[in-house]
Coordinates of C-alpha atoms in Angstrom, one line a residue:
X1 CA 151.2 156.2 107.8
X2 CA 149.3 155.8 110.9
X3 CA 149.1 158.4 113.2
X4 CA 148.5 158.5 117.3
X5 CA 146.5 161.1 118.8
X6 CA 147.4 160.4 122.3
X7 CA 151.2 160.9 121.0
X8 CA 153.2 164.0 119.8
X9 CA 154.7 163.1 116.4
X10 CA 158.8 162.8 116.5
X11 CA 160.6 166.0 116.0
X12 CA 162.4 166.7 112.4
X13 CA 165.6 168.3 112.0
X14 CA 166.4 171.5 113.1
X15 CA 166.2 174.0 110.4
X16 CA 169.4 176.0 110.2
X17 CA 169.8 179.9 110.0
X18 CA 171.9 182.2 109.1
X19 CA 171.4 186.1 109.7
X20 CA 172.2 188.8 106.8
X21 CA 175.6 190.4 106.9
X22 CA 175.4 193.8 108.4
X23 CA 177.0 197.0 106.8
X24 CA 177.1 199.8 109.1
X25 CA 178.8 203.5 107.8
X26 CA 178.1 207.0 110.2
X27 CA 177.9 209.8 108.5
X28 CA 179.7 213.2 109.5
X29 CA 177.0 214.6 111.3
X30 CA 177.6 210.9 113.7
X31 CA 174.1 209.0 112.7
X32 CA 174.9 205.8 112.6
X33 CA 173.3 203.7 109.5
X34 CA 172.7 200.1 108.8
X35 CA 171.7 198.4 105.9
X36 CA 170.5 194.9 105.1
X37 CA 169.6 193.4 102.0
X38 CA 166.1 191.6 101.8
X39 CA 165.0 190.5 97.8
X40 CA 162.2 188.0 98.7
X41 CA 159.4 190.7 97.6
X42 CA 159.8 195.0 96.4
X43 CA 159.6 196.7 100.2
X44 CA 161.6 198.7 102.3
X45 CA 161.7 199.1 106.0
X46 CA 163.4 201.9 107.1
X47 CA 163.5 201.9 111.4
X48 CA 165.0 204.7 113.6
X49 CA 166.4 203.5 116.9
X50 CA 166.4 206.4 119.2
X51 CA 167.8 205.2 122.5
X52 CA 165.9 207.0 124.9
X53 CA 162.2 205.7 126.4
X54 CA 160.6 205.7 129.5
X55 CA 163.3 205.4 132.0
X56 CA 165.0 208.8 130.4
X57 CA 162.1 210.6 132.1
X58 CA 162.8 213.3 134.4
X59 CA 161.7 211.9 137.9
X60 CA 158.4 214.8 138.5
X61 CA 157.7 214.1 134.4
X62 CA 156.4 210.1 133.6
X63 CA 155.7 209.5 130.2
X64 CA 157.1 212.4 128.4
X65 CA 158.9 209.9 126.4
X66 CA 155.9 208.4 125.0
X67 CA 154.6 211.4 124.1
X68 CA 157.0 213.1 122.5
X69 CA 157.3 209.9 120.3
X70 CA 154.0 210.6 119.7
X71 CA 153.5 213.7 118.5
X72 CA 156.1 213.2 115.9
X73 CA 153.8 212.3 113.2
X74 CA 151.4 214.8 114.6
X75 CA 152.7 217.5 111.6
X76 CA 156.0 217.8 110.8
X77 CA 157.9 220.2 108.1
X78 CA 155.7 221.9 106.1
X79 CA 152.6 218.7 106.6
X80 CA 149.9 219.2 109.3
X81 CA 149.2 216.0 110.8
X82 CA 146.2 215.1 108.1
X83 CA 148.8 216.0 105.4
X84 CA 151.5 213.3 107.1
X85 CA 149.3 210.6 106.8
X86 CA 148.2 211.5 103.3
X87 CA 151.5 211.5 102.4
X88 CA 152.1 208.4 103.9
X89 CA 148.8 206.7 102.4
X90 CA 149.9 207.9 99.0
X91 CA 153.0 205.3 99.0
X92 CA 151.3 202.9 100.9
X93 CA 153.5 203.0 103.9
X94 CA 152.8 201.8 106.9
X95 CA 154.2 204.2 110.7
X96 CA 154.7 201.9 113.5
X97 CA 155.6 203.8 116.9
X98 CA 156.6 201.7 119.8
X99 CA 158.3 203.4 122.8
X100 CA 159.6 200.9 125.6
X101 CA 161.7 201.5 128.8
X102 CA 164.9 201.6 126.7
X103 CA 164.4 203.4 123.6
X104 CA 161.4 205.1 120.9
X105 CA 161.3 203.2 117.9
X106 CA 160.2 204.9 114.6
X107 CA 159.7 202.3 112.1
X108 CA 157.9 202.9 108.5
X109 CA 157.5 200.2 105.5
X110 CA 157.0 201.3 102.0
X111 CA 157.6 200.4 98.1
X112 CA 160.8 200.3 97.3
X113 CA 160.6 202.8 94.7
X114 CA 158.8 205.3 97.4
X115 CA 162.1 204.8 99.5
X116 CA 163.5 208.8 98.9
X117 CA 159.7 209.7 99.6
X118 CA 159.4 207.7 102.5
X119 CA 162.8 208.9 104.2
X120 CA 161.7 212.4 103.6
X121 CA 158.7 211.7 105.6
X122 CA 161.1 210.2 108.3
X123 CA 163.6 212.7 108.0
X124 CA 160.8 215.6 108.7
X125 CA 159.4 213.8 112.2
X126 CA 162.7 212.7 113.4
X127 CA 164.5 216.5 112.7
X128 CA 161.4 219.4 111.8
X129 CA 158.2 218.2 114.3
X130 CA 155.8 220.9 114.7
X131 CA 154.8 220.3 118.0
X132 CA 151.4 222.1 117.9
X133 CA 149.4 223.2 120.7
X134 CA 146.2 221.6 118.9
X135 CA 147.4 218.3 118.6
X136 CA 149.2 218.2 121.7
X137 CA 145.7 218.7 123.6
X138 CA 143.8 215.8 121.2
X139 CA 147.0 213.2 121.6
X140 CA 147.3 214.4 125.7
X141 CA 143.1 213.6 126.2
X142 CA 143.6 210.4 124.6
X143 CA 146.2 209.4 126.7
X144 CA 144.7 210.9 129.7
X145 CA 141.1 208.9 128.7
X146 CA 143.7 205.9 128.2
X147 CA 144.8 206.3 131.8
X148 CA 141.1 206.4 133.3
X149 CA 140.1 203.2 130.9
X150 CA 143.0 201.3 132.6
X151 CA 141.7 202.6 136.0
X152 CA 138.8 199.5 135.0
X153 CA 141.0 197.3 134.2
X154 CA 142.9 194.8 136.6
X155 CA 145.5 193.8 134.7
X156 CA 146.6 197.2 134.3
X157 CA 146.0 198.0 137.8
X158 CA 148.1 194.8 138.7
X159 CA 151.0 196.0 135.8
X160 CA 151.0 200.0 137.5
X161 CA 151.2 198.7 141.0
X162 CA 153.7 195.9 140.8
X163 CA 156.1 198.1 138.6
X164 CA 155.7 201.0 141.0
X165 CA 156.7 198.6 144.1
X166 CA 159.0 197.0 142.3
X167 CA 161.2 199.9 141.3
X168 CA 160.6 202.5 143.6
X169 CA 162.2 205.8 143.0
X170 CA 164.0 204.0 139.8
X171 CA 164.1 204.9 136.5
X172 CA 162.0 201.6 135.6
X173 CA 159.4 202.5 137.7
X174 CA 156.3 203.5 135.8
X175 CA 154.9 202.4 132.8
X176 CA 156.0 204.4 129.4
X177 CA 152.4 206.2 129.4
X178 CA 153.1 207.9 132.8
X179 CA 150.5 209.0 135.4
X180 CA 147.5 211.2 135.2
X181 CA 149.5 214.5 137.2
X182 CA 152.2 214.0 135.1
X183 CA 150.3 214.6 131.9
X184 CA 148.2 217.1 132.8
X185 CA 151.3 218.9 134.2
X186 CA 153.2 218.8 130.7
X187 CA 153.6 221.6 128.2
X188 CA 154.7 221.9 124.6
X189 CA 158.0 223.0 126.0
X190 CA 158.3 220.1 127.9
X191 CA 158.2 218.2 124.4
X192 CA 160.2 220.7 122.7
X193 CA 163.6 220.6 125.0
X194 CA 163.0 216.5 125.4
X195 CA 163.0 216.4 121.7
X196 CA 166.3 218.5 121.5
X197 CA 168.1 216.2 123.8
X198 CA 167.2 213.1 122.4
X199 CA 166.8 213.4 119.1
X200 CA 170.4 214.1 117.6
X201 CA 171.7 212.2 115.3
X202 CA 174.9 211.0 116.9
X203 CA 172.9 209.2 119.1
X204 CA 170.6 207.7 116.8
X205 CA 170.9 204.7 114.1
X206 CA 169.3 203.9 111.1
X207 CA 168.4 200.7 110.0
X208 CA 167.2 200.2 106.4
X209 CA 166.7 196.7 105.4
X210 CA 165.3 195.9 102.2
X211 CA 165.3 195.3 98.0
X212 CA 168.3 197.3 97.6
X213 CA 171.8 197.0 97.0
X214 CA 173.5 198.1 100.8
X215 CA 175.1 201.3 98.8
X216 CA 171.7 202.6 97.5
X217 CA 170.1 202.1 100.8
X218 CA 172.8 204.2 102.2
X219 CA 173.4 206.8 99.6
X220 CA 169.5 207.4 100.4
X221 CA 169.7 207.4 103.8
X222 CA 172.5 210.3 103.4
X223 CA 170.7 212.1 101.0
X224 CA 168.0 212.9 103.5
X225 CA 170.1 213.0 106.1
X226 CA 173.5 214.4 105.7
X227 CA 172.1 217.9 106.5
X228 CA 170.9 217.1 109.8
X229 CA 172.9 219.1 112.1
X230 CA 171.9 219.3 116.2
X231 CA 174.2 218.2 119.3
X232 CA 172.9 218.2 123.2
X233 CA 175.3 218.6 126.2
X234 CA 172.5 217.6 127.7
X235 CA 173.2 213.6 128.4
X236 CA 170.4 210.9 128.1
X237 CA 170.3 208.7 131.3
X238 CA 172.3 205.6 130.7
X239 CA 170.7 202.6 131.5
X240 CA 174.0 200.3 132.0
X241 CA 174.7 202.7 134.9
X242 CA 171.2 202.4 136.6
X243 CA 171.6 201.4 140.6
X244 CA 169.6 198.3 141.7
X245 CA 166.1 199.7 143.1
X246 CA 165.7 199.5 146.5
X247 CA 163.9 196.5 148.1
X248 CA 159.9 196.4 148.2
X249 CA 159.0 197.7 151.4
X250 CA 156.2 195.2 152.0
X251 CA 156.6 191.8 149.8
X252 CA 153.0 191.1 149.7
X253 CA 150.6 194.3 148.5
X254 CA 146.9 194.4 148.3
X255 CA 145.3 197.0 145.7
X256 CA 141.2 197.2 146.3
X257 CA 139.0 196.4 143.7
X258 CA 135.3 195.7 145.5
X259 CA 133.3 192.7 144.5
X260 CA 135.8 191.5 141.9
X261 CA 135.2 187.7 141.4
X262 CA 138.7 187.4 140.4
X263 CA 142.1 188.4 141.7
X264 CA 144.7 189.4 139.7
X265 CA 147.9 188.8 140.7
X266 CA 151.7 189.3 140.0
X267 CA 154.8 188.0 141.2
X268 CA 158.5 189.1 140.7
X269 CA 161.8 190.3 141.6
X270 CA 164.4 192.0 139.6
X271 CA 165.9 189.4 137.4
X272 CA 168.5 190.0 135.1
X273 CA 169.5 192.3 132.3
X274 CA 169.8 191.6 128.5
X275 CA 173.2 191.0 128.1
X276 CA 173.8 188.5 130.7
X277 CA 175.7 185.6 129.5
X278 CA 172.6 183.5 131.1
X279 CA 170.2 185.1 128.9
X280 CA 169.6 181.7 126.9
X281 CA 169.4 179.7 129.9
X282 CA 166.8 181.8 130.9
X283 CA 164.8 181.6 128.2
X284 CA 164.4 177.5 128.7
X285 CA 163.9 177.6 132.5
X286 CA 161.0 179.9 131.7
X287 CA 159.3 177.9 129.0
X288 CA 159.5 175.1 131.8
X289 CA 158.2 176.9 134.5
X290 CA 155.5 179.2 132.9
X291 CA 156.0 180.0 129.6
X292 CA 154.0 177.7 127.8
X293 CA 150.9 176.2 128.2
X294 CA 152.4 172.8 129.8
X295 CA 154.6 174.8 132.0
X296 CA 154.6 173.4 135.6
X297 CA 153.2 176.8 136.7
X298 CA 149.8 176.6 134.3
X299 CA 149.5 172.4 134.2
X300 CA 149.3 173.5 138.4
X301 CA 147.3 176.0 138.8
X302 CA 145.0 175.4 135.7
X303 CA 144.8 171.6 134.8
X304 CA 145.4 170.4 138.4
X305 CA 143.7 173.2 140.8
X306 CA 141.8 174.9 138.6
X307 CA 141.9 178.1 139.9
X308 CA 142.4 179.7 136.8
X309 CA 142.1 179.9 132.7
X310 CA 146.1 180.3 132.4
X311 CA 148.5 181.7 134.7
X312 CA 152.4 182.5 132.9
X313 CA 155.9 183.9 133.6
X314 CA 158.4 185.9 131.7
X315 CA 161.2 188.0 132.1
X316 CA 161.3 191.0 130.7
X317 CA 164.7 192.1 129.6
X318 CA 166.1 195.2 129.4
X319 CA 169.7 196.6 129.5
X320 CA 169.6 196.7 133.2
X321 CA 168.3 194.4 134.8
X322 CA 164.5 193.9 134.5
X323 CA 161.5 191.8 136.2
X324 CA 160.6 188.2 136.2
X325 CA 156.8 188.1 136.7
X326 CA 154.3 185.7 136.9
X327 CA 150.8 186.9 135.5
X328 CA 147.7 185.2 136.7
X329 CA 143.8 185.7 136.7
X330 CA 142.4 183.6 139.7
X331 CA 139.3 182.8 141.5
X332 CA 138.8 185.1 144.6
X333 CA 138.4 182.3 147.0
X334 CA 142.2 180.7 145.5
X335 CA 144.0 183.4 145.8
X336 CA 146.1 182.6 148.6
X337 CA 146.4 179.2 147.4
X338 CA 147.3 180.5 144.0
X339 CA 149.9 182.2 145.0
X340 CA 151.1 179.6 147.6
X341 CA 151.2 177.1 144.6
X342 CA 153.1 179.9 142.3
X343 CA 155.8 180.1 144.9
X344 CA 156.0 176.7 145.4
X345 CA 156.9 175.8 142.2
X346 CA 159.4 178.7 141.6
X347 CA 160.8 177.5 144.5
X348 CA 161.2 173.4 143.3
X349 CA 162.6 174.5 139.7
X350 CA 166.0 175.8 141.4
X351 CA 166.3 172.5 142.6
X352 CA 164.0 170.7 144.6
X353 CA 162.5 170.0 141.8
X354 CA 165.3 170.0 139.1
X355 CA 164.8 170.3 135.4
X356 CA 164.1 166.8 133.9
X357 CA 165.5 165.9 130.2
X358 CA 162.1 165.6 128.9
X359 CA 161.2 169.2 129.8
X360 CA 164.7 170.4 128.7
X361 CA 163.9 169.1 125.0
X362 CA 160.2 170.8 125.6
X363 CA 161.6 173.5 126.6
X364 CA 164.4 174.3 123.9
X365 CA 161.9 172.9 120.7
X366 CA 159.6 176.0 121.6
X367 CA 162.1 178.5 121.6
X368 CA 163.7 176.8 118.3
X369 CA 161.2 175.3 116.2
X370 CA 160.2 177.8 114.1
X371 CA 162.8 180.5 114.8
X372 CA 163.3 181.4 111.0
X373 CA 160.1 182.2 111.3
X374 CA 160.7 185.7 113.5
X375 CA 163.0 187.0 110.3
X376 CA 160.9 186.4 107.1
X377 CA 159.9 190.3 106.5
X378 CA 162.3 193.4 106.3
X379 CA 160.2 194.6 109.4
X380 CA 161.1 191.8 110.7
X381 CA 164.9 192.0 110.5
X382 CA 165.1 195.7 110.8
X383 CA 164.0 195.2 114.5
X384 CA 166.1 192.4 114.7
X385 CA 169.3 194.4 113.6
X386 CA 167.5 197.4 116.0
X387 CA 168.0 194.7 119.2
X388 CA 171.6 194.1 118.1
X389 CA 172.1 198.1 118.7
X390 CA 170.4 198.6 122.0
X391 CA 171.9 196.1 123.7
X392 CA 175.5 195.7 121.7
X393 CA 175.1 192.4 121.2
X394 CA 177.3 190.3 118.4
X395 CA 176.8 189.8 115.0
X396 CA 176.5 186.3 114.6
X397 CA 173.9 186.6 117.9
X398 CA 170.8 185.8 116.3
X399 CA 172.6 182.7 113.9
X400 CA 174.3 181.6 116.7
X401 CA 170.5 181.6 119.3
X402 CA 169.5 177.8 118.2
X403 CA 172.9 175.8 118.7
X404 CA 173.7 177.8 122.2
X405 CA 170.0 176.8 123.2
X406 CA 169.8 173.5 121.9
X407 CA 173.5 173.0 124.0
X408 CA 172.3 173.5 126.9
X409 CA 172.1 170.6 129.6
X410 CA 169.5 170.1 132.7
X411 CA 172.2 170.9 135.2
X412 CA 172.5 174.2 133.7
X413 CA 169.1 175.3 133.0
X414 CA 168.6 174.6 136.8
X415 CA 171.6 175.9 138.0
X416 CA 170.3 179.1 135.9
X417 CA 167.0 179.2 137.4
X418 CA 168.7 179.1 140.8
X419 CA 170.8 182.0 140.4
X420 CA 167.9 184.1 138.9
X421 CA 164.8 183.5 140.4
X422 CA 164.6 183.5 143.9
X423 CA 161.3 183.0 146.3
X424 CA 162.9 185.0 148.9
X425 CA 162.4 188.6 146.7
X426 CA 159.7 187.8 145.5
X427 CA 157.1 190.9 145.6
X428 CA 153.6 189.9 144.8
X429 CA 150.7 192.0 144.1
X430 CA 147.1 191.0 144.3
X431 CA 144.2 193.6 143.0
X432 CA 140.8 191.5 144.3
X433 CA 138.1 192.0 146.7
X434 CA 139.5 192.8 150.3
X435 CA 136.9 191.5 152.1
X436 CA 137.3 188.3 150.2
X437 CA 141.1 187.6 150.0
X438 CA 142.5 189.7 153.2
X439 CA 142.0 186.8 155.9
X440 CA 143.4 183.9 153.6
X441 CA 146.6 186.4 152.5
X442 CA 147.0 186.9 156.4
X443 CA 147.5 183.4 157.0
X444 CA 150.1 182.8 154.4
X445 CA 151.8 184.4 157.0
X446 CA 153.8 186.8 154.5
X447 CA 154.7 189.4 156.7
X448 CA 152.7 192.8 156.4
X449 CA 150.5 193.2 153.6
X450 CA 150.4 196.6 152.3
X451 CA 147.1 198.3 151.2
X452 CA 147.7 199.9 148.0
X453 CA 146.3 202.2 145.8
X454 CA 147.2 202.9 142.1
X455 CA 148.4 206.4 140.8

């Protein structure tokens, strides 16, 4: 069969997919568990969704969150923190930590004949931490020496300062490691009363997917943890009762960076949160404008202007309502014209410039093509199930992801876009050379540009 280079081969069928049935139980203490089943190969995954992350930190305390999360594997029970990971290298298991906005996230994958051993090692980090004053100094430097690296680093700069504008006074505004005051300001005690009010188990589920039958995964589960016994009056911030952040004082802010040959710049507003009924919709008028590499926003600013090696947009759900940003690397001397062409084009995709069929199909085949894909492992499908918790989405959401996408018509992608990006909030952020991009940003004529620095 010949082939064309010049050409894109036709597209096969879509592939169809169906997620794993659910069974959820709670036991009497009020920690919720839910198992999948998962045979293709002998492993466990074993996740704890603790729905509390950055945005549950007290106002005068950033990133307490974070590190609480990460001192749980820092000794726990009657294991030092060499003695956790010993124990965890002796069952091959593998810890994964993330902490987000939203929620901590313990996760930990092991044989599934190590299953009791590796819930014990759970059980002990999530309930019986240590909390010592040793390792609370080592994990606080590193952060802190994290903190000073990003100092160096523009697109952190960028990432601090736009988030900081964006959401002033919010809970969403800082980033899940917190500021340098903050950390040097917390104390074990800090940890220690955060822990208690987070980490209870009626506010906590389980997730176990895995080469079991759903009642073994659960009897296990409720072996280590039936015992667990703590409450907190004490409530978590709830995210679905967040107020909207108040508007960017300046929409255009300039942080310092001298002689830096590139400017790196970001663009947003609030967009929307993760349970909108426009989520899908979205998801295609992003791939279109900037989120792939033949997006109108890079084929622009790249393979036109070439004032940059990619430039890209996402929006970064969350249960309320989170950014839309466009991330960008550009030559000093383009910066105003980069960021004249970025709002150009977010402006033409609400309609303008509407959504054409061939971009629709574009746009859908990279969110679908390939979407088993994201639920081949039990890590996989445990964070997967963990989604379907945070946000209380349905059952059948993930089976049901490629028809709703793939139904989806030009009109309404554009009429999405419309309603959820908007030029006129827009806030963008440049870090670059002053003296090299302050007159061309004064003549885009963008109202007052604020000087900023980055805390």
């Amino acid at each position: 069969m010949a082939a064309h280079r010049g050409r894109p081969p036709a597209l096969g069928p879509e592939r169809s997919f169906t997620f794993p049935d659910i069974h959820r139980t709670t036991l009497d203490n009020g920690l919720k568990v839910w198992t999948v089943e998962h045979h293709q190969v002998p492993l466990v995954s074993v996740l704890a969704l603790v729905p509390a992350g950055a945005s549950a930190d007290p106002p005068d305390r950033p990133g307490l969150a974070a590190i609480t999360g990460d001192m749980l594997d820092e000794g726990s029970g009657d294991r030092s923190a060499l003695d956790v990971h010993e124990a965890l290298g002796r069952i091959g298991a593998q810890l994964e930590l993330d902490v987000g906005h939203d929620a901590t996230v313990l996760g930990l994958t092991t044989l599934e004949r190590y299953l009791d051993r590796g819930l014990e090692l759970v059980r002990d980090m999530l309930i019986r931490p240590r909390f010592e004053q040793r390792e609370f100094d080592r994990v606080r430097d590193l952060r802190l020496n994290r903190l000073l690296q990003m100092k160096d680093m523009p697109p952190a700069l960028a990432d601090r300062a736009f988030t900081q504008l964006l959401y002033r006074h919010h809970p969403y505004g800082h980033l899940p490691i917190g500021s340098e005051g903050s950390l040097r300001a917390l104390m074990i005690r800090d940890i220690a009363a955060f822990h208690r009010r987070a980490y209870v188990p009626s506010r906590i589920t389980l997730i176990a997917v895995g080469d079991a039958p759903h009642q073994a995964l659960t009897s296990a589960i409720a072996r280590a943890f039936a015992d667990w016994r703590a409450e907190s009056p004490d409530p978590i911030p709830d995210p679905d009762a967040f107020p909207a952040p108040a508007a960017p004082a300046s929409r255009l802010a300039l942080v310092h960076r001298s002689a830096a040959a590139q400017s790196e710049l970001r663009i947003g507003h609030v967009a929307l949160p993760r349970r909108s009924p426009d989520y899908h919709g979205a998801l295609v008028a992003n791939m279109i404008l900037g989120g792939q590499f033949v997006s109108r926003i890079n084929m622009n600013l790249r393979e036109d202007k070439g004032y940059t090696y990619g430039a890209r947009t996402a929006f970064e759900f969350r249960r309320a309502p989170g950014p839309f940003v466009l991330y960008a690397s550009v030559q000093a001397d383009a910066t105003a014209a980069a960021l004249r062409e970025s709002i150009a084009e977010i402006r033409a995709i609400r309609g303008e410039r509407p959504v054409t069929r061939q971009e629709l199909e574009l746009g859908r085949a990279s969110l679908t093509r390939g979407y088993p894909r994201s639920f081949e492992t039990a890590d996989q499908i445990a964070r997967a199930a963990a989604q379907l918790s945070l946000y209380g989405l349905p059952d059948d959401y993930f089976t049901s992801f490629v028809p709703t996408v793939l139904a989806l018509t030009e009109d309404e992608v554009t009429a999405i876009a419309a309603r959820h990006i908007d030029p006129a909030k827009l806030l963008s952020v440049v870090v670059g050379d002053r003296e090299k991009v302050l007159p061309s940003l004064r003549a885009l004529d963008a109202g007052d540009i604020a000087d900023v620095s980055v805390t």
